[in-house]
Amino acid sequence: MIVLDGLGIGPMSDSSDYGDDGANTLKHATGNGKLPLPNLEKFGLYNFLARDKQPSKASWSEICPRSIGKSSIEGHWEMMGIVTKKKMPTYPNGFSEDILNELSSRIGRDVLFGEPASGTEIINRLGGLHMETGSPIVYTSADSVLQIAAHEDVIPVKELYEICYVARHMMVGENEVARIIARPFVGTQENFKRTNRRKDFPVQIPIPNNLFKIREANIPISCVGRTTDFFGNYCTRSDKPVNIEESLQSTRMYKKLLGGFIFLNLGDFDSKYGHRRDVDGFANELKKLDELWESFLQPLTSNDLLIVTSDHGNDPTNTTHTDHTREKTFVLALLKGFEGLKLENIEMVDISATICDFFGLTPENGKSFLKQVMKKKKRRTTGFNSAS
């Protein structure tokens, strides 16, 4: 299962409640499908744009998330069978003095800021002061999140992780935010740069859930990318590669060595390009994936189910904020030997229900669409030039 983090496909009926009218990440990042993505288009990605639907390798459906919220936690939880019905706490006016003072007391350092901000902007603005004082920068966003940034030469990454671990155990009860995020950075004033050693400390997904069902059946679960942070206690093996190429390599490695369920999140779409409102960067990342796609599909056999999906939107053309955008998501499902077709009545929780069904398990929540994927077998052809 591959999550294209932040790749929404258009506004939902409640998008205006989130200030996200007109958001459509796929449409705006690809120039309404004009971006050449020949392999992903054949797979079915452009089926989600408003135009004539073409036959595709994968079966497909758009999805309207049911959870309240628009972050990766709500999205990934819902994929795994848990619909979030209660809004997780947010801090549009910043954290209270009590929260900031308690955090400072627990870690033995003063803290800076404590208000909503763009991560790159606040690091550029307060990075110099942080280096002078040794005080970590605390900030939030429209999501349920507390982020802590520190220069790697001032607060070593391991210590920053410990600070976030302390914050995770402090933010409980009515302040139980979805995620505490460590944001290490390097560089000098006017040239600060966040590193790839970000680490999320999320609230744990409630039990029972469909991922728990898979683990309970002793099926290996390999987490690649940000799923390592979200579901680390469920992972048999885990890896956090630095780019798309390494992520797909790790996925192939786990398929070959362990089998079972491989859960990959491609997070750069979201963190590097969506939040930074970098349309060209988002488009180029899609082109990279497209270039690697056919070679990634090649080793798959009729014993492999591939699901491609998304957790939320992050429209890089949105100018009202730099947070996620409330959008529909999607599912693309490939089982070799079967024709791609339009899937009917699909919800987000059905994704993990289908994975459970594939492994012969009864899901805790959701309904499997595996029979729909297997509805129409491909016709076999013969001859020297035909496909096998």
Tab-separated table of C-alpha atoms in Angstrom:
chain	number	residue	atom	x	y	z
A	1	MET	CA	0.000	0.000	0.000
A	2	ILE	CA	1.400	3.364	-1.083
A	3	VAL	CA	0.133	6.659	0.324
A	4	LEU	CA	0.801	9.682	-1.887
A	5	ASP	CA	0.760	12.069	1.054
A	6	GLY	CA	-1.271	15.221	0.433
A	7	LEU	CA	-2.520	14.326	-3.064
A	8	GLY	CA	-6.182	15.330	-2.756
A	9	ILE	CA	-8.478	15.232	-5.784
A	10	GLY	CA	-10.965	18.052	-5.199
A	11	PRO	CA	-13.176	19.804	-2.653
A	12	MET	CA	-15.679	18.068	-0.410
A	13	SER	CA	-19.073	19.369	0.655
A	14	ASP	CA	-17.549	20.661	3.914
A	15	SER	CA	-14.327	22.119	2.440
A	16	SER	CA	-15.601	25.663	3.029
A	17	ASP	CA	-15.795	24.899	6.773
A	18	TYR	CA	-12.011	24.481	6.658
A	19	GLY	CA	-11.415	27.534	4.451
A	20	ASP	CA	-10.550	25.324	1.479
A	21	ASP	CA	-13.085	26.210	-1.213
A	22	GLY	CA	-11.871	25.159	-4.652
A	23	ALA	CA	-8.893	23.123	-3.423
A	24	ASN	CA	-7.829	20.379	-5.850
A	25	THR	CA	-4.254	19.242	-5.424
A	26	LEU	CA	-4.138	16.826	-8.368
A	27	LYS	CA	-5.733	19.287	-10.764
A	28	HIS	CA	-3.615	22.279	-9.799
A	29	ALA	CA	-0.298	20.406	-9.450
A	30	THR	CA	-0.668	18.861	-12.922
A	31	GLY	CA	-2.218	21.740	-14.869
A	32	ASN	CA	-5.508	19.823	-15.024
A	33	GLY	CA	-3.786	16.719	-16.352
A	34	LYS	CA	-1.485	18.438	-18.844
A	35	LEU	CA	1.601	17.321	-16.910
A	36	PRO	CA	3.001	14.314	-18.816
A	37	LEU	CA	2.637	11.308	-16.504
A	38	PRO	CA	2.244	8.494	-19.048
A	39	ASN	CA	2.757	5.587	-16.648
A	40	LEU	CA	0.631	6.944	-13.809
A	41	GLU	CA	-2.042	7.934	-16.327
A	42	LYS	CA	-2.168	4.359	-17.651
A	43	PHE	CA	-2.366	3.173	-14.059
A	44	GLY	CA	-5.447	5.372	-13.533
A	45	LEU	CA	-4.336	8.524	-11.692
A	46	TYR	CA	-5.887	10.933	-14.182
A	47	ASN	CA	-9.256	9.180	-13.897
A	48	PHE	CA	-9.886	11.584	-11.021
A	49	LEU	CA	-9.908	14.653	-13.232
A	50	ALA	CA	-13.155	15.821	-14.819
A	51	ARG	CA	-12.752	14.353	-18.274
A	52	ASP	CA	-13.572	11.177	-20.184
A	53	LYS	CA	-12.431	8.186	-18.171
A	54	GLN	CA	-9.966	5.965	-19.990
A	55	PRO	CA	-9.380	2.233	-19.365
A	56	SER	CA	-6.725	1.873	-16.684
A	57	LYS	CA	-4.552	-0.863	-15.245
A	58	ALA	CA	-5.928	-0.334	-11.742
A	59	SER	CA	-9.480	-0.268	-10.458
A	60	TRP	CA	-10.337	3.114	-9.028
A	61	SER	CA	-12.677	5.224	-6.910
A	62	GLU	CA	-12.743	8.630	-5.291
A	63	ILE	CA	-13.269	8.724	-1.521
A	64	CYS	CA	-14.877	11.262	0.824
A	65	PRO	CA	-13.151	10.983	4.227
A	66	ARG	CA	-15.577	10.816	7.140
A	67	SER	CA	-13.204	11.883	9.905
A	68	ILE	CA	-13.239	15.346	11.417
A	69	GLY	CA	-9.942	17.012	10.534
A	70	LYS	CA	-7.588	17.056	7.580
A	71	SER	CA	-4.207	15.868	8.812
A	72	SER	CA	-2.173	12.723	8.214
A	73	ILE	CA	-3.254	11.237	11.543
A	74	GLU	CA	-6.965	11.361	10.751
A	75	GLY	CA	-6.286	10.132	7.211
A	76	HIS	CA	-4.057	7.200	8.149
A	77	TRP	CA	-6.282	6.187	11.058
A	78	GLU	CA	-9.336	6.148	8.814
A	79	MET	CA	-7.500	4.011	6.240
A	80	MET	CA	-6.822	1.547	9.060
A	81	GLY	CA	-10.457	1.427	10.184
A	82	ILE	CA	-10.810	4.239	12.742
A	83	VAL	CA	-13.052	7.214	11.914
A	84	THR	CA	-12.175	10.245	14.060
A	85	LYS	CA	-15.464	11.743	15.239
A	86	LYS	CA	-14.059	14.209	17.780
A	87	LYS	CA	-11.916	17.151	16.728
A	88	MET	CA	-8.402	16.912	18.103
A	89	PRO	CA	-7.252	20.098	19.902
A	90	THR	CA	-5.839	22.953	17.839
A	91	TYR	CA	-4.295	26.238	18.967
A	92	PRO	CA	-5.224	29.052	16.561
A	93	ASN	CA	-4.144	31.611	19.169
A	94	GLY	CA	-1.010	29.744	20.193
A	95	PHE	CA	-0.186	27.672	23.259
A	96	SER	CA	-1.038	28.979	26.705
A	97	GLU	CA	1.636	30.284	29.045
A	98	ASP	CA	0.898	27.309	31.317
A	99	ILE	CA	1.747	24.829	28.529
A	100	LEU	CA	4.904	26.669	27.487
A	101	ASN	CA	6.087	27.124	31.080
A	102	GLU	CA	5.503	23.474	31.926
A	103	LEU	CA	7.392	22.327	28.840
A	104	SER	CA	10.261	24.684	29.692
A	105	SER	CA	10.353	23.359	33.251
A	106	ARG	CA	10.381	19.741	32.160
A	107	ILE	CA	13.184	20.089	29.582
A	108	GLY	CA	15.329	22.579	31.518
A	109	ARG	CA	15.381	25.151	28.715
A	110	ASP	CA	13.401	28.260	27.890
A	111	VAL	CA	11.293	27.986	24.744
A	112	LEU	CA	10.679	30.510	21.982
A	113	PHE	CA	7.477	31.646	20.277
A	114	GLY	CA	4.589	29.148	20.805
A	115	GLU	CA	2.205	30.482	18.138
A	116	PRO	CA	0.928	29.316	14.723
A	117	ALA	CA	3.463	29.749	11.921
A	118	SER	CA	4.917	28.369	8.729
A	119	GLY	CA	7.830	26.153	9.728
A	120	THR	CA	10.326	27.500	7.221
A	121	GLU	CA	9.316	31.100	7.949
A	122	ILE	CA	9.627	30.839	11.726
A	123	ILE	CA	13.005	29.091	11.497
A	124	ASN	CA	14.307	31.901	9.285
A	125	ARG	CA	12.887	34.501	11.670
A	126	LEU	CA	13.956	33.016	15.009
A	127	GLY	CA	16.818	30.669	14.053
A	128	GLY	CA	19.475	33.210	14.986
A	129	LEU	CA	17.932	33.898	18.406
A	130	HIS	CA	17.605	30.159	18.982
A	131	MET	CA	21.323	29.711	18.282
A	132	GLU	CA	22.193	32.510	20.711
A	133	THR	CA	19.978	31.277	23.556
A	134	GLY	CA	19.763	27.517	23.054
A	135	SER	CA	15.992	27.770	23.400
A	136	PRO	CA	14.018	25.510	21.035
A	137	ILE	CA	11.359	27.077	18.800
A	138	VAL	CA	7.831	25.892	19.553
A	139	TYR	CA	5.039	26.493	17.078
A	140	THR	CA	1.792	25.045	15.725
A	141	SER	CA	-0.416	25.200	12.632
A	142	ALA	CA	-4.082	24.757	11.741
A	143	ASP	CA	-3.607	21.034	12.434
A	144	SER	CA	-3.606	19.404	15.842
A	145	VAL	CA	0.143	19.601	16.277
A	146	LEU	CA	2.951	20.908	18.492
A	147	GLN	CA	6.206	21.304	16.558
A	148	ILE	CA	9.642	21.851	18.074
A	149	ALA	CA	12.498	23.113	15.906
A	150	ALA	CA	16.172	23.175	16.859
A	151	HIS	CA	19.492	23.575	15.073
A	152	GLU	CA	21.421	20.311	15.064
A	153	ASP	CA	24.597	22.076	16.305
A	154	VAL	CA	22.731	23.659	19.230
A	155	ILE	CA	20.464	20.822	20.346
A	156	PRO	CA	21.617	17.438	19.013
A	157	VAL	CA	18.917	15.497	17.197
A	158	LYS	CA	18.794	12.797	19.855
A	159	GLU	CA	18.137	15.433	22.532
A	160	LEU	CA	15.473	17.066	20.347
A	161	TYR	CA	13.737	13.686	20.095
A	162	GLU	CA	13.872	13.397	23.887
A	163	ILE	CA	12.336	16.871	24.231
A	164	CYS	CA	9.510	15.809	21.905
A	165	TYR	CA	9.086	12.592	23.876
A	166	VAL	CA	8.654	14.693	27.031
A	167	ALA	CA	6.138	16.938	25.241
A	168	ARG	CA	4.217	13.879	24.012
A	169	HIS	CA	3.719	12.662	27.576
A	170	MET	CA	2.870	16.183	28.748
A	171	MET	CA	0.189	16.886	26.123
A	172	VAL	CA	-2.588	14.638	27.396
A	173	GLY	CA	-6.252	14.978	28.282
A	174	GLU	CA	-7.814	18.035	26.689
A	175	ASN	CA	-4.390	18.923	25.232
A	176	GLU	CA	-3.768	15.544	23.572
A	177	VAL	CA	-2.651	16.855	20.185
A	178	ALA	CA	-2.497	14.467	17.250
A	179	ARG	CA	1.249	14.880	16.772
A	180	ILE	CA	4.380	16.242	18.385
A	181	ILE	CA	6.924	16.813	15.598
A	182	ALA	CA	10.692	17.209	15.902
A	183	ARG	CA	11.980	19.666	13.267
A	184	PRO	CA	15.795	19.664	13.188
A	185	PHE	CA	17.511	22.186	10.923
A	186	VAL	CA	21.020	23.224	9.899
A	187	GLY	CA	22.748	26.176	8.244
A	188	THR	CA	23.327	29.812	9.102
A	189	GLN	CA	21.181	32.950	9.241
A	190	GLU	CA	19.460	33.561	5.874
A	191	ASN	CA	20.376	30.005	4.887
A	192	PHE	CA	18.654	27.735	7.411
A	193	LYS	CA	17.401	24.425	6.036
A	194	ARG	CA	15.284	21.706	7.653
A	195	THR	CA	16.878	18.251	7.510
A	196	ASN	CA	15.329	14.882	6.731
A	197	ARG	CA	15.660	13.796	10.374
A	198	ARG	CA	12.151	14.989	11.203
A	199	LYS	CA	10.354	12.633	13.565
A	200	ASP	CA	6.672	12.432	14.480
A	201	PHE	CA	5.413	11.427	17.923
A	202	PRO	CA	1.731	10.754	17.241
A	203	VAL	CA	-1.082	9.817	19.581
A	204	GLN	CA	-1.613	6.075	19.295
A	205	ILE	CA	-4.411	4.718	17.126
A	206	PRO	CA	-7.284	3.264	19.200
A	207	ILE	CA	-7.623	-0.501	19.461
A	208	PRO	CA	-9.258	-2.493	17.915
A	209	ASN	CA	-8.393	-1.448	14.384
A	210	ASN	CA	-7.700	-3.283	11.135
A	211	LEU	CA	-3.914	-2.902	11.346
A	212	PHE	CA	-4.035	-4.528	14.790
A	213	LYS	CA	-5.997	-7.370	13.197
A	214	ILE	CA	-3.180	-7.920	10.670
A	215	ARG	CA	-0.487	-7.863	13.351
A	216	GLU	CA	-2.515	-10.192	15.575
A	217	ALA	CA	-2.487	-12.736	12.734
A	218	ASN	CA	1.368	-12.634	12.761
A	219	ILE	CA	1.499	-11.229	9.234
A	220	PRO	CA	4.729	-9.220	8.780
A	221	ILE	CA	4.102	-5.462	8.632
A	222	SER	CA	6.863	-3.395	7.025
A	223	CYS	CA	6.551	0.373	7.465
A	224	VAL	CA	8.430	2.624	5.040
A	225	GLY	CA	8.593	6.414	5.405
A	226	ARG	CA	6.264	8.280	7.755
A	227	THR	CA	4.175	5.194	8.530
A	228	THR	CA	7.173	4.270	10.707
A	229	ASP	CA	6.240	7.201	12.964
A	230	PHE	CA	2.474	6.733	12.811
A	231	PHE	CA	2.448	2.975	13.448
A	232	GLY	CA	5.899	2.153	14.785
A	233	ASN	CA	4.620	-0.263	17.445
A	234	TYR	CA	2.927	-2.316	14.708
A	235	CYS	CA	6.008	-2.669	12.498
A	236	THR	CA	7.897	-5.930	12.089
A	237	ARG	CA	10.528	-3.943	10.165
A	238	SER	CA	10.769	-0.264	9.340
A	239	ASP	CA	12.806	2.151	7.250
A	240	LYS	CA	12.806	5.912	6.626
A	241	PRO	CA	14.402	6.499	3.207
A	242	VAL	CA	15.302	10.004	2.076
A	243	ASN	CA	13.614	10.080	-1.342
A	244	ILE	CA	11.218	8.326	-3.726
A	245	GLU	CA	13.912	6.130	-5.272
A	246	GLU	CA	15.058	4.736	-1.916
A	247	SER	CA	11.461	4.381	-0.710
A	248	LEU	CA	10.505	2.173	-3.633
A	249	GLN	CA	13.741	0.207	-3.258
A	250	SER	CA	12.932	-0.471	0.405
A	251	THR	CA	9.422	-1.538	-0.554
A	252	ARG	CA	10.783	-4.005	-3.111
A	253	MET	CA	13.288	-5.314	-0.561
A	254	TYR	CA	10.618	-5.957	2.089
A	255	LYS	CA	8.400	-7.635	-0.515
A	256	LYS	CA	11.213	-9.987	-1.454
A	257	LEU	CA	12.522	-10.741	2.039
A	258	LEU	CA	9.450	-10.594	4.274
A	259	GLY	CA	6.253	-10.440	2.235
A	260	GLY	CA	3.161	-9.659	4.280
A	261	PHE	CA	1.814	-6.102	4.388
A	262	ILE	CA	4.143	-3.313	3.227
A	263	PHE	CA	2.907	0.174	4.175
A	264	LEU	CA	4.706	3.030	2.374
A	265	ASN	CA	4.102	6.756	2.765
A	266	LEU	CA	5.663	9.099	0.193
A	267	GLY	CA	5.740	12.201	2.363
A	268	ASP	CA	7.735	14.663	0.243
A	269	PHE	CA	4.638	15.611	-1.782
A	270	ASP	CA	3.197	16.998	1.442
A	271	SER	CA	6.119	18.243	3.517
A	272	LYS	CA	8.489	19.564	0.861
A	273	TYR	CA	6.104	20.866	-1.790
A	274	GLY	CA	2.511	21.118	-0.570
A	275	HIS	CA	3.161	23.093	2.616
A	276	ARG	CA	5.751	25.244	0.875
A	277	ARG	CA	3.288	26.000	-1.939
A	278	ASP	CA	5.813	24.804	-4.501
A	279	VAL	CA	3.748	23.829	-7.551
A	280	ASP	CA	6.775	23.025	-9.714
A	281	GLY	CA	8.323	20.906	-6.972
A	282	PHE	CA	5.089	18.960	-6.516
A	283	ALA	CA	4.863	18.392	-10.279
A	284	ASN	CA	8.495	17.282	-10.516
A	285	GLU	CA	7.978	14.799	-7.667
A	286	LEU	CA	5.055	13.290	-9.583
A	287	LYS	CA	7.265	13.050	-12.676
A	288	LYS	CA	9.942	11.225	-10.650
A	289	LEU	CA	7.359	8.734	-9.461
A	290	ASP	CA	6.082	8.295	-13.007
A	291	GLU	CA	9.581	7.542	-14.295
A	292	LEU	CA	10.028	4.821	-11.670
A	293	TRP	CA	6.518	3.397	-11.859
A	294	GLU	CA	6.785	0.740	-14.564
A	295	SER	CA	9.952	-0.773	-13.091
A	296	PHE	CA	8.258	-0.799	-9.677
A	297	LEU	CA	5.238	-2.676	-11.065
A	298	GLN	CA	7.284	-5.231	-13.001
A	299	PRO	CA	8.059	-7.676	-10.130
A	300	LEU	CA	4.412	-7.780	-8.983
A	301	THR	CA	2.671	-11.103	-9.523
A	302	SER	CA	-0.912	-12.333	-9.337
A	303	ASN	CA	-0.240	-13.014	-5.647
A	304	ASP	CA	0.338	-9.305	-4.953
A	305	LEU	CA	-2.325	-6.692	-4.274
A	306	LEU	CA	-1.167	-3.102	-4.795
A	307	ILE	CA	-3.209	-0.221	-3.343
A	308	VAL	CA	-2.348	3.422	-4.005
A	309	THR	CA	-4.192	6.088	-2.035
A	310	SER	CA	-3.921	9.457	-0.275
A	311	ASP	CA	-4.621	10.745	3.230
A	312	HIS	CA	-5.748	14.364	2.604
A	313	GLY	CA	-5.103	17.304	0.295
A	314	ASN	CA	-2.331	19.903	0.288
A	315	ASP	CA	-3.017	22.142	-2.696
A	316	PRO	CA	0.250	23.924	-3.579
A	317	THR	CA	-1.705	26.775	-5.213
A	318	ASN	CA	-3.687	27.652	-2.068
A	319	THR	CA	-2.850	31.211	-1.005
A	320	THR	CA	-4.982	31.578	2.143
A	321	HIS	CA	-2.772	29.378	4.343
A	322	THR	CA	0.099	26.863	4.194
A	323	ASP	CA	-1.699	23.982	5.908
A	324	HIS	CA	-3.409	20.879	4.530
A	325	THR	CA	-6.529	21.313	2.409
A	326	ARG	CA	-9.800	19.489	3.021
A	327	GLU	CA	-10.297	17.359	-0.089
A	328	LYS	CA	-11.562	14.065	-1.394
A	329	THR	CA	-8.986	11.289	-1.587
A	330	PHE	CA	-8.886	8.200	-3.795
A	331	VAL	CA	-7.994	4.558	-4.126
A	332	LEU	CA	-6.327	2.712	-7.009
A	333	ALA	CA	-6.134	-1.074	-6.655
A	334	LEU	CA	-4.193	-3.454	-8.893
A	335	LEU	CA	-4.337	-7.237	-8.937
A	336	LYS	CA	-2.571	-8.661	-11.967
A	337	GLY	CA	-4.793	-10.719	-14.219
A	338	PHE	CA	-7.845	-8.515	-13.645
A	339	GLU	CA	-9.018	-5.484	-15.590
A	340	GLY	CA	-9.228	-2.079	-13.978
A	341	LEU	CA	-12.782	-0.826	-13.432
A	342	LYS	CA	-14.736	1.781	-11.504
A	343	LEU	CA	-15.259	0.700	-7.893
A	344	GLU	CA	-18.625	1.451	-6.317
A	345	ASN	CA	-19.561	2.722	-2.831
A	346	ILE	CA	-16.021	2.883	-1.450
A	347	GLU	CA	-15.137	4.461	1.894
A	348	MET	CA	-11.728	5.098	3.393
A	349	VAL	CA	-12.070	2.365	6.048
A	350	ASP	CA	-12.678	-0.129	3.233
A	351	ILE	CA	-9.009	0.085	2.248
A	352	SER	CA	-7.731	-1.826	5.278
A	353	ALA	CA	-10.854	-4.026	5.246
A	354	THR	CA	-9.777	-5.112	1.752
A	355	ILE	CA	-6.231	-5.769	2.940
A	356	CYS	CA	-7.613	-7.915	5.768
A	357	ASP	CA	-9.774	-9.804	3.270
A	358	PHE	CA	-6.753	-10.373	1.015
A	359	PHE	CA	-5.012	-12.086	3.956
A	360	GLY	CA	-8.129	-14.113	4.827
A	361	LEU	CA	-9.003	-12.014	7.892
A	362	THR	CA	-12.300	-10.508	9.034
A	363	PRO	CA	-11.868	-6.729	9.440
A	364	GLU	CA	-12.900	-4.828	12.570
A	365	ASN	CA	-14.445	-2.084	10.453
A	366	GLY	CA	-15.255	-1.447	6.803
A	367	LYS	CA	-16.193	-3.692	3.900
A	368	SER	CA	-13.811	-5.301	1.436
A	369	PHE	CA	-13.832	-4.269	-2.223
A	370	LEU	CA	-11.577	-7.184	-3.221
A	371	LYS	CA	-14.394	-8.961	-5.082
A	372	GLN	CA	-14.964	-5.799	-7.124
A	373	VAL	CA	-11.263	-5.686	-8.069
A	374	MET	CA	-11.514	-9.345	-9.128
A	375	LYS	CA	-14.765	-8.888	-11.021
A	376	LYS	CA	-13.397	-9.008	-14.561
A	377	LYS	CA	-10.530	-11.255	-15.601
A	378	LYS	CA	-8.276	-10.105	-18.406
A	379	ARG	CA	-8.621	-12.000	-21.656
A	380	ARG	CA	-5.607	-14.131	-22.466
A	381	THR	CA	-4.029	-13.701	-25.860
A	382	THR	CA	-1.673	-15.931	-27.771
A	383	GLY	CA	1.104	-15.356	-30.268
A	384	PHE	CA	4.753	-14.406	-30.206
A	385	ASN	CA	4.078	-10.686	-29.665
A	386	SER	CA	1.263	-10.945	-27.146
A	387	ALA	CA	1.461	-10.185	-23.457
A	388	SER	CA	1.864	-13.182	-21.202
